[in-house]
PDB file of C-alpha atoms in Angstrom:
ATOM      1  CA  UNK R  25      47.223  15.412 -43.663  1.00 51.00           C
ATOM      2  CA  UNK R  26      46.144  12.637 -46.069  1.00 48.00           C
ATOM      3  CA  UNK R  27      47.588   9.941 -43.839  1.00 49.00           C
ATOM      4  CA  UNK R  28      45.644  11.378 -40.901  1.00 52.00           C
ATOM      5  CA  UNK R  29      42.407  11.156 -42.902  1.00 48.00           C
ATOM      6  CA  UNK R  30      43.113   7.513 -43.733  1.00 48.00           C
ATOM      7  CA  UNK R  31      43.951   6.846 -40.114  1.00 49.00           C
ATOM      8  CA  UNK R  32      40.589   8.240 -38.988  1.00 47.00           C
ATOM      9  CA  UNK R  33      38.733   6.020 -41.481  1.00 44.00           C
ATOM     10  CA  UNK R  34      40.372   2.904 -40.074  1.00 44.00           C
ATOM     11  CA  UNK R  35      39.944   3.834 -36.420  1.00 48.00           C
ATOM     12  CA  UNK R  36      36.430   5.236 -36.337  1.00 44.00           C
ATOM     13  CA  UNK R  37      34.426   3.416 -34.080  1.00 39.00           C
ATOM     14  CA  UNK R  38      36.879   2.141 -32.118  1.00 40.00           C
ATOM     15  CA  UNK R  39      33.617  -0.725 -34.229  1.00 36.00           C
ATOM     16  CA  UNK R  40      23.515  -9.459 -40.635  1.00 32.00           C
ATOM     17  CA  UNK R  41      20.652  -9.415 -39.330  1.00 32.00           C
ATOM     18  CA  UNK R  42      18.870  -6.823 -37.194  1.00 33.00           C
ATOM     19  CA  UNK R  43      16.778  -7.725 -34.197  1.00 34.00           C
ATOM     20  CA  UNK R  44      14.048  -5.091 -34.260  1.00 34.00           C
ATOM     21  CA  UNK R  45      13.367  -2.205 -31.906  1.00 34.00           C
ATOM     22  CA  UNK R  46      13.689  -4.219 -28.720  1.00 40.00           C
ATOM     23  CA  UNK R  47      17.142  -5.478 -29.703  1.00 44.00           C
ATOM     24  CA  UNK R  48      18.173  -1.950 -30.679  1.00 50.00           C
ATOM     25  CA  UNK R  49      17.153  -0.565 -27.285  1.00 53.00           C
ATOM     26  CA  UNK R  50      18.966  -3.384 -25.474  1.00 85.00           C
ATOM     27  CA  UNK R  51      22.130  -2.882 -27.530  1.00 85.00           C
ATOM     28  CA  UNK R  52      22.248   0.841 -26.833  1.00 86.00           C
ATOM     29  CA  UNK R  53      21.449   0.208 -23.171  1.00 90.00           C
ATOM     30  CA  UNK R  54      24.428  -2.150 -22.878  1.00 90.00           C
ATOM     31  CA  UNK R  55      26.773   0.463 -24.376  1.00 90.00           C
ATOM     32  CA  UNK R  56      25.349   3.078 -22.005  1.00 90.00           C
ATOM     33  CA  UNK R  57      25.954   0.742 -19.027  1.00 91.00           C
ATOM     34  CA  UNK R  58      29.559   0.242 -20.172  1.00 90.00           C
ATOM     35  CA  UNK R  59      30.021   4.021 -20.381  1.00 88.00           C
ATOM     36  CA  UNK R  60      28.452   4.612 -16.958  1.00 90.00           C
ATOM     37  CA  UNK R  61      30.529   1.839 -15.436  1.00 87.00           C
ATOM     38  CA  UNK R  62      33.737   3.418 -16.754  1.00 85.00           C
ATOM     39  CA  UNK R  63      32.648   6.761 -15.257  1.00 83.00           C
ATOM     40  CA  UNK R  64      31.805   5.212 -11.887  1.00 87.00           C
ATOM     41  CA  UNK R  65      34.903   3.069 -11.263  1.00 85.00           C
ATOM     42  CA  UNK R  66      37.896   4.725  -9.645  1.00 86.00           C
ATOM     43  CA  UNK R  67      40.297   5.027 -12.580  1.00 92.00           C
ATOM     44  CA  UNK R  68      40.843   2.297 -15.151  1.00 92.00           C
ATOM     45  CA  UNK R  69      43.567   0.969 -17.414  1.00 94.00           C
ATOM     46  CA  UNK R  70      43.224  -0.946 -20.689  1.00 93.00           C
ATOM     47  CA  UNK R  71      46.228  -2.544 -22.349  1.00 96.00           C
ATOM     48  CA  UNK R  72      45.224  -2.919 -25.984  1.00 95.00           C
ATOM     49  CA  UNK R  73      46.293  -3.949 -29.473  1.00 94.00           C
ATOM     50  CA  UNK R  74      44.850  -2.803 -32.817  1.00 91.00           C
ATOM     51  CA  UNK R  75      45.377  -5.062 -35.830  1.00 90.00           C
ATOM     52  CA  UNK R  76      44.072  -5.327 -39.381  1.00 85.00           C
ATOM     53  CA  UNK R  77      43.793  -7.982 -42.093  1.00 83.00           C
ATOM     54  CA  UNK R  78      44.759  -5.461 -44.792  1.00 82.00           C
ATOM     55  CA  UNK R  79      48.265  -4.148 -45.315  1.00 76.00           C
ATOM     56  CA  UNK R  80      48.803  -0.519 -44.280  1.00 74.00           C
ATOM     57  CA  UNK R  81      51.288   1.712 -42.485  1.00 74.00           C
ATOM     58  CA  UNK R  82      49.313   2.124 -39.264  1.00 76.00           C
ATOM     59  CA  UNK R  83      48.826  -1.368 -37.850  1.00 80.00           C
ATOM     60  CA  UNK R  84      49.569  -3.126 -35.629  1.00 89.00           C
ATOM     61  CA  UNK R  85      49.372  -0.658 -32.763  1.00 90.00           C
ATOM     62  CA  UNK R  86      50.069  -1.567 -29.143  1.00 94.00           C
ATOM     63  CA  UNK R  87      49.267   0.790 -26.318  1.00 95.00           C
ATOM     64  CA  UNK R  88      47.535   1.584 -23.076  1.00 96.00           C
ATOM     65  CA  UNK R  89      44.405   3.576 -22.301  1.00 94.00           C
ATOM     66  CA  UNK R  90      44.058   5.279 -18.914  1.00 95.00           C
ATOM     67  CA  UNK R  91      40.688   6.697 -17.818  1.00 92.00           C
ATOM     68  CA  UNK R  92      39.796   8.997 -14.958  1.00 92.00           C
ATOM     69  CA  UNK R  93      36.127  10.029 -15.270  1.00 88.00           C
ATOM     70  CA  UNK R  94      35.932  12.309 -18.345  1.00 88.00           C
ATOM     71  CA  UNK R  95      39.701  12.484 -18.742  1.00 92.00           C
ATOM     72  CA  UNK R  96      41.837   9.967 -20.629  1.00 94.00           C
ATOM     73  CA  UNK R  97      45.388   9.300 -21.754  1.00 95.00           C
ATOM     74  CA  UNK R  98      46.246   7.025 -24.675  1.00 95.00           C
ATOM     75  CA  UNK R  99      49.871   5.915 -24.800  1.00 96.00           C
ATOM     76  CA  UNK R 100      51.297   4.298 -27.961  1.00 95.00           C
ATOM     77  CA  UNK R 101      54.723   4.265 -29.565  1.00 93.00           C
ATOM     78  CA  UNK R 102      53.649   6.412 -32.513  1.00 91.00           C
ATOM     79  CA  UNK R 103      50.916   8.696 -31.104  1.00 93.00           C
ATOM     80  CA  UNK R 104      49.821   9.751 -27.646  1.00 95.00           C
ATOM     81  CA  UNK R 105      46.588  11.544 -26.754  1.00 95.00           C
ATOM     82  CA  UNK R 106      45.718  13.423 -23.581  1.00 95.00           C
ATOM     83  CA  UNK R 107      42.221  14.729 -22.860  1.00 94.00           C
ATOM     84  CA  UNK R 108      42.275  16.883 -19.731  1.00 94.00           C
ATOM     85  CA  UNK R 109      38.523  17.468 -19.648  1.00 92.00           C
ATOM     86  CA  UNK R 110      38.721  20.608 -21.773  1.00 92.00           C
ATOM     87  CA  UNK R 111      41.249  20.178 -24.563  1.00 93.00           C
ATOM     88  CA  UNK R 112      42.656  17.258 -26.516  1.00 93.00           C
ATOM     89  CA  UNK R 113      46.395  17.016 -27.050  1.00 95.00           C
ATOM     90  CA  UNK R 114      47.528  14.717 -29.882  1.00 94.00           C
ATOM     91  CA  UNK R 115      51.261  14.080 -29.756  1.00 96.00           C
ATOM     92  CA  UNK R 116      52.713  12.686 -33.000  1.00 94.00           C
ATOM     93  CA  UNK R 117      56.244  11.569 -32.174  1.00 95.00           C
ATOM     94  CA  UNK R 118      57.417  10.888 -35.727  1.00 92.00           C
ATOM     95  CA  UNK R 119      56.579  14.443 -36.824  1.00 94.00           C
ATOM     96  CA  UNK R 120      57.527  15.961 -33.483  1.00 96.00           C
ATOM     97  CA  UNK R 121      54.304  17.924 -33.287  1.00 96.00           C
ATOM     98  CA  UNK R 122      51.467  18.437 -30.833  1.00 96.00           C
ATOM     99  CA  UNK R 123      47.952  19.205 -32.131  1.00 94.00           C
ATOM    100  CA  UNK R 124      45.666  20.939 -29.639  1.00 95.00           C
ATOM    101  CA  UNK R 125      41.962  20.624 -30.451  1.00 90.00           C
ATOM    102  CA  UNK R 126      38.522  19.751 -29.126  1.00 81.00           C
ATOM    103  CA  UNK R 127      37.837  16.242 -27.917  1.00 69.00           C
ATOM    104  CA  UNK R 128      35.846  15.466 -31.076  1.00 65.00           C
ATOM    105  CA  UNK R 129      38.894  15.850 -33.363  1.00 66.00           C
ATOM    106  CA  UNK R 130      40.668  12.639 -32.429  1.00 71.00           C
ATOM    107  CA  UNK R 131      42.688   9.866 -34.039  1.00 70.00           C
ATOM    108  CA  UNK R 132      41.338   7.272 -31.592  1.00 78.00           C
ATOM    109  CA  UNK R 133      37.679   6.621 -30.781  1.00 76.00           C
ATOM    110  CA  UNK R 134      37.519   3.752 -28.297  1.00 76.00           C
ATOM    111  CA  UNK R 135      36.906   5.119 -24.821  1.00 85.00           C
ATOM    112  CA  UNK R 136      33.519   3.861 -23.538  1.00 85.00           C
ATOM    113  CA  UNK R 137      32.011   7.341 -23.817  1.00 85.00           C
ATOM    114  CA  UNK R 138      33.248   7.818 -27.401  1.00 86.00           C
ATOM    115  CA  UNK R 139      31.844   4.424 -28.407  1.00 87.00           C
ATOM    116  CA  UNK R 140      28.444   5.168 -26.911  1.00 87.00           C
ATOM    117  CA  UNK R 141      28.260   8.599 -28.590  1.00 87.00           C
ATOM    118  CA  UNK R 142      29.325   7.159 -31.940  1.00 87.00           C
ATOM    119  CA  UNK R 143      26.614   4.470 -32.028  1.00 87.00           C
ATOM    120  CA  UNK R 144      23.722   6.070 -30.103  1.00 84.00           C
ATOM    121  CA  UNK R 145      21.908   7.887 -32.932  1.00 82.00           C
ATOM    122  CA  UNK R 146      22.387   6.516 -36.429  1.00 84.00           C
ATOM    123  CA  UNK R 147      22.970   2.810 -35.894  1.00 89.00           C
ATOM    124  CA  UNK R 148      20.727  -0.205 -35.548  1.00 89.00           C
ATOM    125  CA  UNK R 149      22.259  -2.598 -33.026  1.00 89.00           C
ATOM    126  CA  UNK R 150      21.445  -6.267 -32.709  1.00 88.00           C
ATOM    127  CA  UNK R 151      22.606  -8.786 -30.087  1.00 88.00           C
ATOM    128  CA  UNK R 152      24.069 -12.133 -31.148  1.00 84.00           C
ATOM    129  CA  UNK R 153      23.979 -15.203 -28.963  1.00 77.00           C
ATOM    130  CA  UNK R 154      27.217 -15.868 -27.099  1.00 80.00           C
ATOM    131  CA  UNK R 155      28.819 -19.076 -25.881  1.00 78.00           C
ATOM    132  CA  UNK R 156      30.491 -17.305 -22.952  1.00 81.00           C
ATOM    133  CA  UNK R 157      29.777 -14.428 -20.567  1.00 80.00           C
ATOM    134  CA  UNK R 158      29.845 -11.775 -23.275  1.00 90.00           C
ATOM    135  CA  UNK R 159      27.440  -9.470 -25.065  1.00 91.00           C
ATOM    136  CA  UNK R 160      28.045  -9.631 -28.814  1.00 92.00           C
ATOM    137  CA  UNK R 161      26.644  -6.473 -30.427  1.00 93.00           C
ATOM    138  CA  UNK R 162      26.300  -6.058 -34.194  1.00 92.00           C
ATOM    139  CA  UNK R 163      25.882  -2.462 -35.422  1.00 93.00           C
ATOM    140  CA  UNK R 164      25.152  -1.112 -38.884  1.00 91.00           C
ATOM    141  CA  UNK R 165      23.822   2.119 -40.357  1.00 87.00           C
ATOM    142  CA  UNK R 166      22.371   3.136 -43.714  1.00 80.00           C
ATOM    143  CA  UNK R 167      25.234   5.504 -44.559  1.00 85.00           C
ATOM    144  CA  UNK R 168      27.989   2.878 -44.285  1.00 84.00           C
ATOM    145  CA  UNK R 169      26.099  -0.098 -45.722  1.00 86.00           C
ATOM    146  CA  UNK R 170      29.315  -1.925 -46.598  1.00 91.00           C
ATOM    147  CA  UNK R 171      30.588  -1.903 -43.018  1.00 93.00           C
ATOM    148  CA  UNK R 172      29.595  -3.961 -39.982  1.00 94.00           C
ATOM    149  CA  UNK R 173      30.730  -3.174 -36.455  1.00 93.00           C
ATOM    150  CA  UNK R 174      31.043  -6.000 -33.950  1.00 93.00           C
ATOM    151  CA  UNK R 175      31.438  -5.013 -30.290  1.00 92.00           C
ATOM    152  CA  UNK R 176      32.130  -7.672 -27.652  1.00 94.00           C
ATOM    153  CA  UNK R 177      31.436  -6.688 -24.050  1.00 93.00           C
ATOM    154  CA  UNK R 178      32.405  -8.597 -20.913  1.00 92.00           C
ATOM    155  CA  UNK R 179      28.980  -8.945 -19.243  1.00 90.00           C
ATOM    156  CA  UNK R 180      30.483  -9.371 -15.775  1.00 90.00           C
ATOM    157  CA  UNK R 181      32.889  -6.436 -15.755  1.00 89.00           C
ATOM    158  CA  UNK R 182      30.915  -4.333 -18.265  1.00 90.00           C
ATOM    159  CA  UNK R 183      34.153  -3.620 -20.102  1.00 89.00           C
ATOM    160  CA  UNK R 184      35.076  -3.680 -23.780  1.00 90.00           C
ATOM    161  CA  UNK R 185      36.791  -6.883 -24.902  1.00 92.00           C
ATOM    162  CA  UNK R 186      36.907  -6.387 -28.651  1.00 92.00           C
ATOM    163  CA  UNK R 187      35.745  -4.048 -31.412  1.00 92.00           C
ATOM    164  CA  UNK R 188      35.895  -5.038 -35.070  1.00 93.00           C
ATOM    165  CA  UNK R 189      35.128  -3.171 -38.295  1.00 93.00           C
ATOM    166  CA  UNK R 190      34.338  -5.643 -41.090  1.00 93.00           C
ATOM    167  CA  UNK R 191      33.585  -4.873 -44.730  1.00 92.00           C
ATOM    168  CA  UNK R 192      31.169  -6.617 -47.114  1.00 88.00           C
ATOM    169  CA  UNK R 193      33.933  -9.013 -48.196  1.00 89.00           C
ATOM    170  CA  UNK R 194      34.228 -10.171 -44.561  1.00 88.00           C
ATOM    171  CA  UNK R 195      37.686  -8.580 -44.269  1.00 88.00           C
ATOM    172  CA  UNK R 196      38.483  -7.062 -40.883  1.00 88.00           C
ATOM    173  CA  UNK R 197      39.607  -3.478 -41.518  1.00 89.00           C
ATOM    174  CA  UNK R 198      40.587  -2.998 -37.873  1.00 90.00           C
ATOM    175  CA  UNK R 199      40.252  -4.948 -34.659  1.00 91.00           C
ATOM    176  CA  UNK R 200      40.651  -3.430 -31.190  1.00 92.00           C
ATOM    177  CA  UNK R 201      41.594  -6.066 -28.596  1.00 92.00           C
ATOM    178  CA  UNK R 202      41.699  -5.579 -24.824  1.00 93.00           C
ATOM    179  CA  UNK R 203      44.723  -7.526 -23.591  1.00 92.00           C
ATOM    180  CA  UNK R 204      44.158  -6.635 -19.939  1.00 94.00           C
ATOM    181  CA  UNK R 205      41.761  -4.476 -17.921  1.00 92.00           C
ATOM    182  CA  UNK R 206      42.296  -3.072 -14.451  1.00 93.00           C
ATOM    183  CA  UNK R 207      40.042  -0.739 -12.486  1.00 91.00           C
ATOM    184  CA  UNK R 208      39.710   0.976  -9.111  1.00 92.00           C
ATOM    185  CA  UNK R 209      43.277   2.204  -9.477  1.00 95.00           C
ATOM    186  CA  UNK R 210      44.825   5.358  -8.066  1.00 95.00           C
ATOM    187  CA  UNK R 211      46.212   7.087 -11.131  1.00 96.00           C
ATOM    188  CA  UNK R 212      48.037  10.419 -10.626  1.00 96.00           C
ATOM    189  CA  UNK R 213      46.265  13.519 -11.940  1.00 95.00           C
ATOM    190  CA  UNK R 214      49.492  14.500 -13.728  1.00 96.00           C
ATOM    191  CA  UNK R 215      48.915  11.620 -16.137  1.00 96.00           C
ATOM    192  CA  UNK R 216      46.028  13.582 -17.669  1.00 97.00           C
ATOM    193  CA  UNK R 217      47.781  16.936 -17.970  1.00 97.00           C
ATOM    194  CA  UNK R 218      49.821  18.149 -20.934  1.00 96.00           C
ATOM    195  CA  UNK R 219      53.158  19.659 -19.929  1.00 95.00           C
ATOM    196  CA  UNK R 220      54.713  21.555 -22.814  1.00 92.00           C
ATOM    197  CA  UNK R 221      58.083  21.473 -21.060  1.00 93.00           C
ATOM    198  CA  UNK R 222      58.267  17.800 -21.951  1.00 94.00           C
ATOM    199  CA  UNK R 223      57.971  18.659 -25.663  1.00 94.00           C
ATOM    200  CA  UNK R 224      60.225  21.668 -26.117  1.00 92.00           C
ATOM    201  CA  UNK R 225      61.397  20.535 -29.549  1.00 94.00           C
ATOM    202  CA  UNK R 226      57.874  19.787 -30.834  1.00 96.00           C
ATOM    203  CA  UNK R 227      55.818  22.117 -33.025  1.00 96.00           C
ATOM    204  CA  UNK R 228      52.569  23.166 -31.320  1.00 94.00           C
ATOM    205  CA  UNK R 229      49.524  23.403 -33.616  1.00 94.00           C
ATOM    206  CA  UNK R 230      46.209  24.727 -32.315  1.00 90.00           C
ATOM    207  CA  UNK R 231      43.040  23.929 -34.253  1.00 79.00           C
TER     208      UNK R 231
END
């Protein structure tokens, strides 16, 4: 499970100067608006890419994120995740195993709700000036002083454009990029349900 632990470190978000209490409130409010917007639109789809400036076995990752209210489905070549509103199903194709757990025990943390919950308590968030129609949020906490999280939000669509985790040497540990974003779709409910008949040869592990 060592590789899984390393994976979590790189993908925790899914994300310098600080601008005082007013900037902090505004930054959190923007993330909350993004989360609420994702909950209010009729189904959404992100096509994404995760890259890194350091050499490792996990990146790059290409995939798609589908959202229906609380539920989500993340589809990548290596790992899929389905959250049906109650349980999280992590499907690791290389190992031919399915891990069933709570929604907090996840490889990926970049749905709008996960991002808001990750940053809402222990981070100070500032807002950088932008040359386009984006909100550039800079987040940092006292526990991870060597890491800076940069979150770029499309101010018109209130959707996530980019999330970066940068260390003190200005090296990007991971970068989440939205390649395309569609909303008000009609996604089938079956997309957010785990069907064990599709994984008969996989080992099922319940945590």
